[in-house]
mmCIF file of C-alpha atoms and ligand atoms in Angstrom:
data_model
loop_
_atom_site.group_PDB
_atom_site.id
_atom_site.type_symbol
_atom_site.label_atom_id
_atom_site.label_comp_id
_atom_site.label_asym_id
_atom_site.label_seq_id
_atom_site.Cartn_x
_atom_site.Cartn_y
_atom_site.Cartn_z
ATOM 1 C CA UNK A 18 -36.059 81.210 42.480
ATOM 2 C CA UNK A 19 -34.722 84.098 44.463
ATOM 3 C CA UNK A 20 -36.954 84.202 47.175
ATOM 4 C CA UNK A 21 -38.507 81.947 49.750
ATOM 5 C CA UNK A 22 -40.966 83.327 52.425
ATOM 6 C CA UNK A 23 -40.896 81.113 55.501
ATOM 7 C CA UNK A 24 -44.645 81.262 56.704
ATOM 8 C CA UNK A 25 -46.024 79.217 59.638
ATOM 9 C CA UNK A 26 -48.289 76.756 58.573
ATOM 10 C CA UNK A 27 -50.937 77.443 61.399
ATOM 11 C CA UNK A 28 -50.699 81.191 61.236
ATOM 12 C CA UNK A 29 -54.196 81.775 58.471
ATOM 13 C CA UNK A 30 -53.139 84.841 58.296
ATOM 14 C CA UNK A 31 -49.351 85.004 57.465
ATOM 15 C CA UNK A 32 -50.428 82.072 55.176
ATOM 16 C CA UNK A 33 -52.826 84.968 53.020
ATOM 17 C CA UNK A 34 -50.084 87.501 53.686
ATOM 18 C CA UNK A 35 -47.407 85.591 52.306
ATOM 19 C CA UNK A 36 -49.225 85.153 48.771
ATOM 20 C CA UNK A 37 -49.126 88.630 48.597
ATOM 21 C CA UNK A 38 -45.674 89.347 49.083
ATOM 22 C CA UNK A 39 -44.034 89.049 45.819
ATOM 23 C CA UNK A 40 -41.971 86.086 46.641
ATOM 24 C CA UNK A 41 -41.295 83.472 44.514
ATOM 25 C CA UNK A 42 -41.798 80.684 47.008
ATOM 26 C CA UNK A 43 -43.104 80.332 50.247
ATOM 27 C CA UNK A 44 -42.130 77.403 52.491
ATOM 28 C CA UNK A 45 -45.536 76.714 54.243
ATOM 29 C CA UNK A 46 -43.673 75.335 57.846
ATOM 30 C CA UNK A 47 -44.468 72.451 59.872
ATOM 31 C CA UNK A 48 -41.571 72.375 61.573
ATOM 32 C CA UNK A 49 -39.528 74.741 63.950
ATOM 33 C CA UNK A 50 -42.515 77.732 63.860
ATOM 34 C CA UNK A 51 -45.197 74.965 64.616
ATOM 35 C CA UNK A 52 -45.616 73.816 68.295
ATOM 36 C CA UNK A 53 -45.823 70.889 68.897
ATOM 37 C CA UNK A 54 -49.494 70.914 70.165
ATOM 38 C CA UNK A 55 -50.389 72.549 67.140
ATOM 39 C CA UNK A 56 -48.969 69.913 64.288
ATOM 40 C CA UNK A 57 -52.029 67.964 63.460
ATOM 41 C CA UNK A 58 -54.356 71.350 62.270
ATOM 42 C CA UNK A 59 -51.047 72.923 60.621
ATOM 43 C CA UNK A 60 -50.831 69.733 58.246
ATOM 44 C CA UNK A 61 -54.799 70.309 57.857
ATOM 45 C CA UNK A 62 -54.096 73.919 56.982
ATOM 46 C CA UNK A 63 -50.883 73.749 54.947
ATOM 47 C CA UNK A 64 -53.062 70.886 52.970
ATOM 48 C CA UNK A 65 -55.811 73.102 52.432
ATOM 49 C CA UNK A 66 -54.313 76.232 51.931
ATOM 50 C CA UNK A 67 -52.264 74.406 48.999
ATOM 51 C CA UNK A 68 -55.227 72.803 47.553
ATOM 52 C CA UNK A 69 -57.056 76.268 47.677
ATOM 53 C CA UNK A 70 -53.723 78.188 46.093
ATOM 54 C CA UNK A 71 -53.949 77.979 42.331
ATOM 55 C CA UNK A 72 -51.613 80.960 41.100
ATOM 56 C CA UNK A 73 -48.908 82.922 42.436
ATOM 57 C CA UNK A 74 -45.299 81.674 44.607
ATOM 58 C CA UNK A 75 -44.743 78.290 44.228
ATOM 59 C CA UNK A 76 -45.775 76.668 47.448
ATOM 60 C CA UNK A 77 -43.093 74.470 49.638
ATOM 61 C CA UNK A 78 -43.712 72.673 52.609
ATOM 62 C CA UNK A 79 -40.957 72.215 55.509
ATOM 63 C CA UNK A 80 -41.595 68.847 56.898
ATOM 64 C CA UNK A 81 -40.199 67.745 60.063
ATOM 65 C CA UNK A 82 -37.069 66.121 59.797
ATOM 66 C CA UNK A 83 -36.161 62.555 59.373
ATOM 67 C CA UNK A 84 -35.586 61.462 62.597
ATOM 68 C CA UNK A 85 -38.757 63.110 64.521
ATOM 69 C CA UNK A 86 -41.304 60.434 63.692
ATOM 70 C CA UNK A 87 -43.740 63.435 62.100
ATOM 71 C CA UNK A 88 -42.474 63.181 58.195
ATOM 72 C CA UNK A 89 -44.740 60.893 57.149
ATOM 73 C CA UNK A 90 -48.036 62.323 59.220
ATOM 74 C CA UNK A 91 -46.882 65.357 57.379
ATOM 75 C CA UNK A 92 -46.553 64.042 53.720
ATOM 76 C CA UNK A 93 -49.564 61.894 53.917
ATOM 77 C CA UNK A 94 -51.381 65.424 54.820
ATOM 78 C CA UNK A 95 -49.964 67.734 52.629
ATOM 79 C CA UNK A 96 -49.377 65.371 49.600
ATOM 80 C CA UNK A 97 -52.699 65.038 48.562
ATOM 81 C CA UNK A 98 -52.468 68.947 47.748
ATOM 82 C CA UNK A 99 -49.793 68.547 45.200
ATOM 83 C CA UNK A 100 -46.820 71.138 46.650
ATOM 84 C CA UNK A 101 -43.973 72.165 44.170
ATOM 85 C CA UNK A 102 -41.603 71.111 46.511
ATOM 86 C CA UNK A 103 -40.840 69.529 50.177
ATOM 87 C CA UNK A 104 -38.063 71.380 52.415
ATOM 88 C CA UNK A 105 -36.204 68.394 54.449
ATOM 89 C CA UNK A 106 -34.635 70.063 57.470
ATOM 90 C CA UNK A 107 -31.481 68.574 59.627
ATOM 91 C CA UNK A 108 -31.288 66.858 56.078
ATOM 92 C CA UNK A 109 -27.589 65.011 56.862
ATOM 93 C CA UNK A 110 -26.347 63.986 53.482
ATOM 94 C CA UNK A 111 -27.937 62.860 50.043
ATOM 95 C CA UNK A 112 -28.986 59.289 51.207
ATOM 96 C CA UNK A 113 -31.781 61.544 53.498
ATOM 97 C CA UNK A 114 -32.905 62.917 49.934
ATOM 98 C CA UNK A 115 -33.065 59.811 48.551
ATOM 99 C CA UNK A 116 -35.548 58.411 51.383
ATOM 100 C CA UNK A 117 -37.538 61.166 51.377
ATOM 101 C CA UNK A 118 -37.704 60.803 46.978
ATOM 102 C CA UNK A 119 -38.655 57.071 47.258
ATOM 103 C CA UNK A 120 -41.902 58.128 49.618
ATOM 104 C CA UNK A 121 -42.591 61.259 47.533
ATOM 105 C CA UNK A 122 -43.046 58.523 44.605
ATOM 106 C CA UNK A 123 -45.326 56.730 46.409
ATOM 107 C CA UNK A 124 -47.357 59.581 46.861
ATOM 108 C CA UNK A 125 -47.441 61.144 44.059
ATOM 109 C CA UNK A 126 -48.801 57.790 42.767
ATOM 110 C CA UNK A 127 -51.126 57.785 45.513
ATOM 111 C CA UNK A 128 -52.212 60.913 44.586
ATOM 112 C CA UNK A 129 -52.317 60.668 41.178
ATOM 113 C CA UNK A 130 -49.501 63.540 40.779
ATOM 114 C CA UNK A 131 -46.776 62.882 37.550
ATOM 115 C CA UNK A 132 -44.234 61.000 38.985
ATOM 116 C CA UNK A 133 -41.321 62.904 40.178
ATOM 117 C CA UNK A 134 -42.832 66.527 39.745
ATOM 118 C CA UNK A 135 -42.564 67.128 43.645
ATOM 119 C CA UNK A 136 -39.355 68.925 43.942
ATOM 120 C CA UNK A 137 -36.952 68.724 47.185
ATOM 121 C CA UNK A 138 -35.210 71.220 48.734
ATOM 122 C CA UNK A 139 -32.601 69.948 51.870
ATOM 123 C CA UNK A 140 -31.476 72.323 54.613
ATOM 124 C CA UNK A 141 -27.802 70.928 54.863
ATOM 125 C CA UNK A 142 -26.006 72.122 57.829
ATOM 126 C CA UNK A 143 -27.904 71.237 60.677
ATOM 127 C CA UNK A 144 -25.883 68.979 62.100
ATOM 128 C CA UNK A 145 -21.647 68.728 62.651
ATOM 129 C CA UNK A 146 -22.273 65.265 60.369
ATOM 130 C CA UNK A 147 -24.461 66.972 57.784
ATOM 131 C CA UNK A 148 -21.682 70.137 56.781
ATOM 132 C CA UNK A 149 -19.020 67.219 56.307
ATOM 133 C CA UNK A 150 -21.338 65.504 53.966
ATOM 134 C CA UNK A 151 -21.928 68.422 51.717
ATOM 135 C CA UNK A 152 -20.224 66.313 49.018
ATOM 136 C CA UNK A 153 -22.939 63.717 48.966
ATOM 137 C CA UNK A 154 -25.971 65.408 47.520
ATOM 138 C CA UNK A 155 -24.535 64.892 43.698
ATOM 139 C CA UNK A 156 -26.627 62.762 41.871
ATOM 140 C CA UNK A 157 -28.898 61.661 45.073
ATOM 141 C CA UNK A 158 -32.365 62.800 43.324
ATOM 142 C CA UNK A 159 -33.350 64.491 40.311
ATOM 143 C CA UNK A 160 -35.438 66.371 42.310
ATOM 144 C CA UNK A 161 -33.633 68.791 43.878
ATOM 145 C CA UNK A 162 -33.842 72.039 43.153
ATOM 146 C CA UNK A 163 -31.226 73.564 45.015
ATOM 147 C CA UNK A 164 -29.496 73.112 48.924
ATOM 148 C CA UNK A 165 -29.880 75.825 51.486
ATOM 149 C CA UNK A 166 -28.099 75.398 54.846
ATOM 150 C CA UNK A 167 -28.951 77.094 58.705
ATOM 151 C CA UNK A 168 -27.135 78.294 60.937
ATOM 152 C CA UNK A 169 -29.363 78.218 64.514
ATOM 153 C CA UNK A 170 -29.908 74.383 64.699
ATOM 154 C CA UNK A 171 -25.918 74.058 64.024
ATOM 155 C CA UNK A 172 -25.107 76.630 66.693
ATOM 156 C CA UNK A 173 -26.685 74.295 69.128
ATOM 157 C CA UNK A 174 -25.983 71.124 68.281
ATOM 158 C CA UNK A 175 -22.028 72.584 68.553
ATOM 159 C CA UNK A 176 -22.812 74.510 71.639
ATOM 160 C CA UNK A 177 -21.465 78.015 69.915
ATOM 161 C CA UNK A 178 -23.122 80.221 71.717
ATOM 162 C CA UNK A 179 -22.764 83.067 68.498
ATOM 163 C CA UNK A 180 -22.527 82.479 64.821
ATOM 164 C CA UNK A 181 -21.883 86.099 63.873
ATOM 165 C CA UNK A 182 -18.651 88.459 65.808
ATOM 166 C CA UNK A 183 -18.816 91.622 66.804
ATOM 167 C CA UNK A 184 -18.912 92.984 63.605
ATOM 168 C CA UNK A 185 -21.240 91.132 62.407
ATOM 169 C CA UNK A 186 -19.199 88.884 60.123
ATOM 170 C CA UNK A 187 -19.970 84.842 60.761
ATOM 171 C CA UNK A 188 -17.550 83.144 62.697
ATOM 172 C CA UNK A 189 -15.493 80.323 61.021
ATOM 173 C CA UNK A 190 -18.075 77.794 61.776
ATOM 174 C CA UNK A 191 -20.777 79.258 60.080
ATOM 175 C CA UNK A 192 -18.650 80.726 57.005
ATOM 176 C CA UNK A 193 -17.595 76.646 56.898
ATOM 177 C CA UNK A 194 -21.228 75.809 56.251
ATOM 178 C CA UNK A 195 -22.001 78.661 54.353
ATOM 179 C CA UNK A 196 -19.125 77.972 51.655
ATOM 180 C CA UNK A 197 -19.963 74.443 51.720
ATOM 181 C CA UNK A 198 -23.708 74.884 51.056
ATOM 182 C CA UNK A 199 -22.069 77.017 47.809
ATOM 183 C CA UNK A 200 -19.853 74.233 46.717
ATOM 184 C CA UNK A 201 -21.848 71.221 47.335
ATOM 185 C CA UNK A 202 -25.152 72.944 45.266
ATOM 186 C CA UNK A 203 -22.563 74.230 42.369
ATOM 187 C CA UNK A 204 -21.429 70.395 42.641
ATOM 188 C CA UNK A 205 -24.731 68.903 42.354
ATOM 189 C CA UNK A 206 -25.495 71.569 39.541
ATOM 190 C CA UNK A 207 -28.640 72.857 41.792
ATOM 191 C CA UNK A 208 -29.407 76.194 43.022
ATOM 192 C CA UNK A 209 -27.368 77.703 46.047
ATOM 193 C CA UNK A 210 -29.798 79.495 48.653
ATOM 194 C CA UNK A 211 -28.863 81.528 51.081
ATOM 195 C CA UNK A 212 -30.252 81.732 54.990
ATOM 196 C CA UNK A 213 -32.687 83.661 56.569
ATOM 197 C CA UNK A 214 -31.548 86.266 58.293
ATOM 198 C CA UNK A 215 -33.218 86.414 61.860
ATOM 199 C CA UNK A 216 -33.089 90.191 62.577
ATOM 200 C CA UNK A 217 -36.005 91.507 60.599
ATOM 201 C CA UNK A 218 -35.350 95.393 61.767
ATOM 202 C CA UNK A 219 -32.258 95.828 60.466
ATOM 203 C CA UNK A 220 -32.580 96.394 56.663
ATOM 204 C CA UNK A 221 -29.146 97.819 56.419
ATOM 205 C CA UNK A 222 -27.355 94.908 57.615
ATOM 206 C CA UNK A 223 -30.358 92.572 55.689
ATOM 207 C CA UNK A 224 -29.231 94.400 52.661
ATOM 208 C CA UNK A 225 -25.669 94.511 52.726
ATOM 209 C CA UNK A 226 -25.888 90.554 54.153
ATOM 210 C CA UNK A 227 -28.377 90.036 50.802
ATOM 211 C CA UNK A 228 -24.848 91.478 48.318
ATOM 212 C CA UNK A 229 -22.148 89.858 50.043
ATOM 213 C CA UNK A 230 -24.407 86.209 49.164
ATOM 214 C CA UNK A 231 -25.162 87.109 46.177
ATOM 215 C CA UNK A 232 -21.198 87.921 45.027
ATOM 216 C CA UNK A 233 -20.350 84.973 46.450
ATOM 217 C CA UNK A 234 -22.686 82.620 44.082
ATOM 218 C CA UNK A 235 -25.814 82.149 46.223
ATOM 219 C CA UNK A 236 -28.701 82.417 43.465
ATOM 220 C CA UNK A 237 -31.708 83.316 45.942
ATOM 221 C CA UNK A 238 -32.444 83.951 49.932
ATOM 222 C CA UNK A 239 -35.042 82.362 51.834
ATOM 223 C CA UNK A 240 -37.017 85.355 53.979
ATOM 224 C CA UNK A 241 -38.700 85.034 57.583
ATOM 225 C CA UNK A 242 -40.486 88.105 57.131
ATOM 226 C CA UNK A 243 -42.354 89.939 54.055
ATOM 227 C CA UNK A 244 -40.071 93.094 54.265
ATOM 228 C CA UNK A 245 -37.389 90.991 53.155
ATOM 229 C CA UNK A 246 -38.593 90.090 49.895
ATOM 230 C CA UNK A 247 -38.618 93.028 48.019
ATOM 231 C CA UNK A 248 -34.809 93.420 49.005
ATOM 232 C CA UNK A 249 -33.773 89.505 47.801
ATOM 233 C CA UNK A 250 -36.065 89.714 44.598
ATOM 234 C CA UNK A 251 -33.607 93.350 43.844
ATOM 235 C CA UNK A 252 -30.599 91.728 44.969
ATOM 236 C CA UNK A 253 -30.810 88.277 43.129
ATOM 237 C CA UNK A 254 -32.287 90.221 40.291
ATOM 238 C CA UNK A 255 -29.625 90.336 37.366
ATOM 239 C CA UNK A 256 -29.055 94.300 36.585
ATOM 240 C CA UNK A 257 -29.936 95.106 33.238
ATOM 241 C CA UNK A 258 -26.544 95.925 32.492
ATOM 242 C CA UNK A 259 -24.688 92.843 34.025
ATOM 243 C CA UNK A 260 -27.506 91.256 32.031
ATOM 244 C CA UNK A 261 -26.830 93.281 28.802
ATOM 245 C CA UNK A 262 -22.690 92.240 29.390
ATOM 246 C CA UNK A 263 -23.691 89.038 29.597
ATOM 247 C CA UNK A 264 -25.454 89.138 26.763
ATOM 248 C CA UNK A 265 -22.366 90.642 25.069
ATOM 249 C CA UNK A 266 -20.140 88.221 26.211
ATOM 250 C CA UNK A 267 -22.047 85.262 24.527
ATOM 251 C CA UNK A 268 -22.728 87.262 21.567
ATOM 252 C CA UNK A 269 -18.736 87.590 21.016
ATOM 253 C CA UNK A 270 -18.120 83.990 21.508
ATOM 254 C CA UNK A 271 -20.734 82.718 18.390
ATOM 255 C CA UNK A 272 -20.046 85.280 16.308
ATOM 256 C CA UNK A 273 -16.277 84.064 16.373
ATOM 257 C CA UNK A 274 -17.496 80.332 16.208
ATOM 258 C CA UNK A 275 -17.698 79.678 19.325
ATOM 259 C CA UNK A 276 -13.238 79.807 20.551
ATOM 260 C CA UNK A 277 -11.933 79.150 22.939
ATOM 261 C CA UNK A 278 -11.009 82.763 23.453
ATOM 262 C CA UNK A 279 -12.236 85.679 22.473
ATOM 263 C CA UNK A 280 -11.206 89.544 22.735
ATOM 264 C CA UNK A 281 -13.821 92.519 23.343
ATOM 265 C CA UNK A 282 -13.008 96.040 24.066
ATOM 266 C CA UNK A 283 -9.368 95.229 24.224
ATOM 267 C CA UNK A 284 -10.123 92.289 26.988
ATOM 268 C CA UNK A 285 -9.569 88.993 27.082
ATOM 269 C CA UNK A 286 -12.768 86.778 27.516
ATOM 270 C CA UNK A 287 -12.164 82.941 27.994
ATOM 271 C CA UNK A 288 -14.408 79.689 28.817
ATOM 272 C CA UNK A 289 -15.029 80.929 32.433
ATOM 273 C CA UNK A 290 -16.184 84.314 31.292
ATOM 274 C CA UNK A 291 -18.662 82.354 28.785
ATOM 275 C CA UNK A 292 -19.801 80.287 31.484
ATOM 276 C CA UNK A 293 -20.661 83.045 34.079
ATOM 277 C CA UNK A 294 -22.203 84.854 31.445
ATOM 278 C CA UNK A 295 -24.336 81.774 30.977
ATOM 279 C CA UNK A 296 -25.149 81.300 34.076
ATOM 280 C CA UNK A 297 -26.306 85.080 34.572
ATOM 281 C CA UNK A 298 -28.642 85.074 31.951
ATOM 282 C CA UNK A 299 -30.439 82.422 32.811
ATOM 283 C CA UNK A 300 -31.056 83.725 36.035
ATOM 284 C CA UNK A 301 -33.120 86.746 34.002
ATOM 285 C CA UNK A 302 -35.618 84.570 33.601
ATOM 286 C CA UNK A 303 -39.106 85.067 34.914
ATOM 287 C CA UNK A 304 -39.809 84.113 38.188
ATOM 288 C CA UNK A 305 -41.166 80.825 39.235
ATOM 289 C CA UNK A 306 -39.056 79.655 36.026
ATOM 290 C CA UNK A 307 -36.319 77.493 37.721
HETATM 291 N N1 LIG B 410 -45.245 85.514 56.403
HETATM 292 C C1 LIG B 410 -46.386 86.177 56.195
HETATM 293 N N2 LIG B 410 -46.771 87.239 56.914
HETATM 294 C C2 LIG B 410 -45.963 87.633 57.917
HETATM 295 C C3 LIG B 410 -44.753 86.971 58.173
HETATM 296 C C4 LIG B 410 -44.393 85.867 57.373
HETATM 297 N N3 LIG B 410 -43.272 85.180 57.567
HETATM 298 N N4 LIG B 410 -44.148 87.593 59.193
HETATM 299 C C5 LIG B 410 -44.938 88.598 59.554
HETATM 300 N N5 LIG B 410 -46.042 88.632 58.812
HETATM 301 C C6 LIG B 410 -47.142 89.585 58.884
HETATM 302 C C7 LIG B 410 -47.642 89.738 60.300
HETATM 303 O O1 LIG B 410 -48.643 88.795 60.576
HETATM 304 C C8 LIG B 410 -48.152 91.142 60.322
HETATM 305 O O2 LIG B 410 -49.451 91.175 59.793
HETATM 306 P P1 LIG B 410 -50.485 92.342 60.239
HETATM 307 O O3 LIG B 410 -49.841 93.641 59.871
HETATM 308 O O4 LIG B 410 -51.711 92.041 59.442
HETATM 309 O O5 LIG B 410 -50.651 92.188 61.715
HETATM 310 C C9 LIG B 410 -47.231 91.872 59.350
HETATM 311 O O6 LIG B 410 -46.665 90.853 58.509
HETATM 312 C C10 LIG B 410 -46.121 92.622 60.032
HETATM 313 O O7 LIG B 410 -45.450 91.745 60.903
HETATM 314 P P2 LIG B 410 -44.618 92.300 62.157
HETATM 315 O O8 LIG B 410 -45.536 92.871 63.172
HETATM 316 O O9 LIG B 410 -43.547 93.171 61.629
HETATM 317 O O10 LIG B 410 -43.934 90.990 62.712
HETATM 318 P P3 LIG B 410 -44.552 89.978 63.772
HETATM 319 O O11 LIG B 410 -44.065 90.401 65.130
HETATM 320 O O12 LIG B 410 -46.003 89.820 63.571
HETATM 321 O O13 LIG B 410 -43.870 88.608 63.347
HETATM 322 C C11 LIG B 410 -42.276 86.859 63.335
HETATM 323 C C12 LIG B 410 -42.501 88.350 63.568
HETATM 324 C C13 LIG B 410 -40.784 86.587 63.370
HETATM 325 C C14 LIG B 410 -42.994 86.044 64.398
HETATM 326 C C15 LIG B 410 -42.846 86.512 61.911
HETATM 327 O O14 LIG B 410 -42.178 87.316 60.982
HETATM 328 C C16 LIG B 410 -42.786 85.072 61.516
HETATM 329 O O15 LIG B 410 -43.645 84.286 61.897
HETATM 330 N N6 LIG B 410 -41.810 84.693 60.652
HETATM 331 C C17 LIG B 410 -41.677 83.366 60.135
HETATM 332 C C18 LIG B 410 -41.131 82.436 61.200
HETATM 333 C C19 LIG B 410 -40.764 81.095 60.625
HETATM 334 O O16 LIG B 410 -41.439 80.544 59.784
HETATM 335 N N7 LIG B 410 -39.646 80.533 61.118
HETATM 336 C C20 LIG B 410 -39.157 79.287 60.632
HETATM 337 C C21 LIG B 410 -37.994 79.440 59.733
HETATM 338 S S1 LIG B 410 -36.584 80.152 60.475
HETATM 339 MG MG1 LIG B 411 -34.405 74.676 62.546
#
């Protein structure tokens, strides 16, 4: 998955515009974009508009975290539609996955659903408590599909009152979580996601923001907006020619008999190389896919 539109669940019409963005996902929200006034007939329309949806992105819902008293209003609404996958915000370590997979069970039984299709996707540094437990999510549910992390909720909850400097670059803080969200997905052998980035205007920065994430080993972005799509889909899309290396790379390794080492072009390619080249590939594949 490279990319995940965030779309308000009580906005009809970014609902319709967000199938028709060319994003992979979209993470139909019941939480920070929905007042509170307004959570009852967002469950009604996420539930609907999920029920209604039979092709295109595969559709997420962001629940409200496990502490507000909403999650289970929200999965008893939006269950019933059968959603790829539930986003747990403020998520603050892997026993919060495993709660929420023990009540996804029950629902998809409910529901009729194949138990354990629902997929879960934590947002995993929300909270001071949550970053230092980036360790746990290893082996807390075979659902999940990958970790993202945030940086607004932990900006408050710390009392920064930035997470980028002058030049743009996060502060420590926020390059702490950031790393961490890398490690503890790589860790847990689930796909890293990157943030949203809040200022939709600036394409330049969006772009150049989009590289730096994807160098670093973050697999996919999540959007706010549909402008930012096209620019994750091109970003986290494998070039041909990185592909085409890649390709190369495994091709040297089996024709030798699979070595430990192997030499091409006068370079030396070991284990790591074969692994990397691995894990490019597979991210050629067609959308929707992982
Ligand atoms: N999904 C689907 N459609 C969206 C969208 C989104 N996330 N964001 C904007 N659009 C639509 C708008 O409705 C608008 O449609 P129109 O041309 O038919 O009027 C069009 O795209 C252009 O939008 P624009 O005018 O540039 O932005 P805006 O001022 O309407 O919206 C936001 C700005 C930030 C309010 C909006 O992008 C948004 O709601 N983003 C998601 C917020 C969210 O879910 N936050 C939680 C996670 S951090
Ligand atoms: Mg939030």
């Amino acid at each position: 998955m490279r990319s995940m539109l965030f779309v308000p669940a009580d906005s009809e019409k970014k609902l319709a515009k967000g199938l028709a963005s060319g994003a992979d996902a979209l993470i139909i929200d019941l939480e920070d974009s929905v007042a509170l006034a307004n959570k009852e007939a967002a469950r009604r329309m996420a539930a609907e508009f999920i029920a209604t949806t039979r092709t295109g992105p595969a559709l997420y819902v962001r629940v409200n975290d496990l502490s507000s008293g909403m999650t289970d209003d929200d999965l008893a609404a939006v269950m019933k539609a059968g959603p790829a996958g539930i986003m747990l915000p403020k998520s603050n370590g892997g026993e919060d996955v495993a709660r929420l997979d023990v009540r996804l069970r029950v629902h998809e039984a409910e529901n009729g659903i194949a138990d354990g299709s629902t997929r879960i996707m934590p947002i995993i540094t929300e909270t001071p408590a949550a970053v230092l437990a980036a360790a746990s999510y290893a082996g807390a549910s075979a659902r999940l599909s990958g970790l993202t992390w945030g940086a607004e909720d932990l900006s408050a909850e710390v009392g920064a009152s930035a997470t980028r400097d002058e030049t743009g670059r996060y502060t420590d803080l926020f390059r702490f979580a950031r790393l961490s969200t890398i490690l503890a997905a790589t860790a847990a052998e689930v796909a890293p996601i990157d943030t949203v980035f809040p200022n939709f205007r600036d394409e330049d920065a969006f772009l150049r923001d989009c590289r730096e994430g994807e160098r670093d080993g973050f697999t996919g972005r999540m959007a706010i907006h549909p402008a930012q799509v096209p620019v994750i889909n091109e970003v986290f899309t494998p070039s041909p020619e990185a592909a085409a290396e890649a390709r190369a790379v495994i091709d040297a390794f089996a024709a030798a008999g699979n070595p430990g080492v192997v030499a091409i072009d006068g370079k030396m390619y070991d284990r790591p190389h074969l692994k990397r080249a691995e894990r490019l590939l597979a991210r050629t594949k067609p959308a929707g896919a992982a």
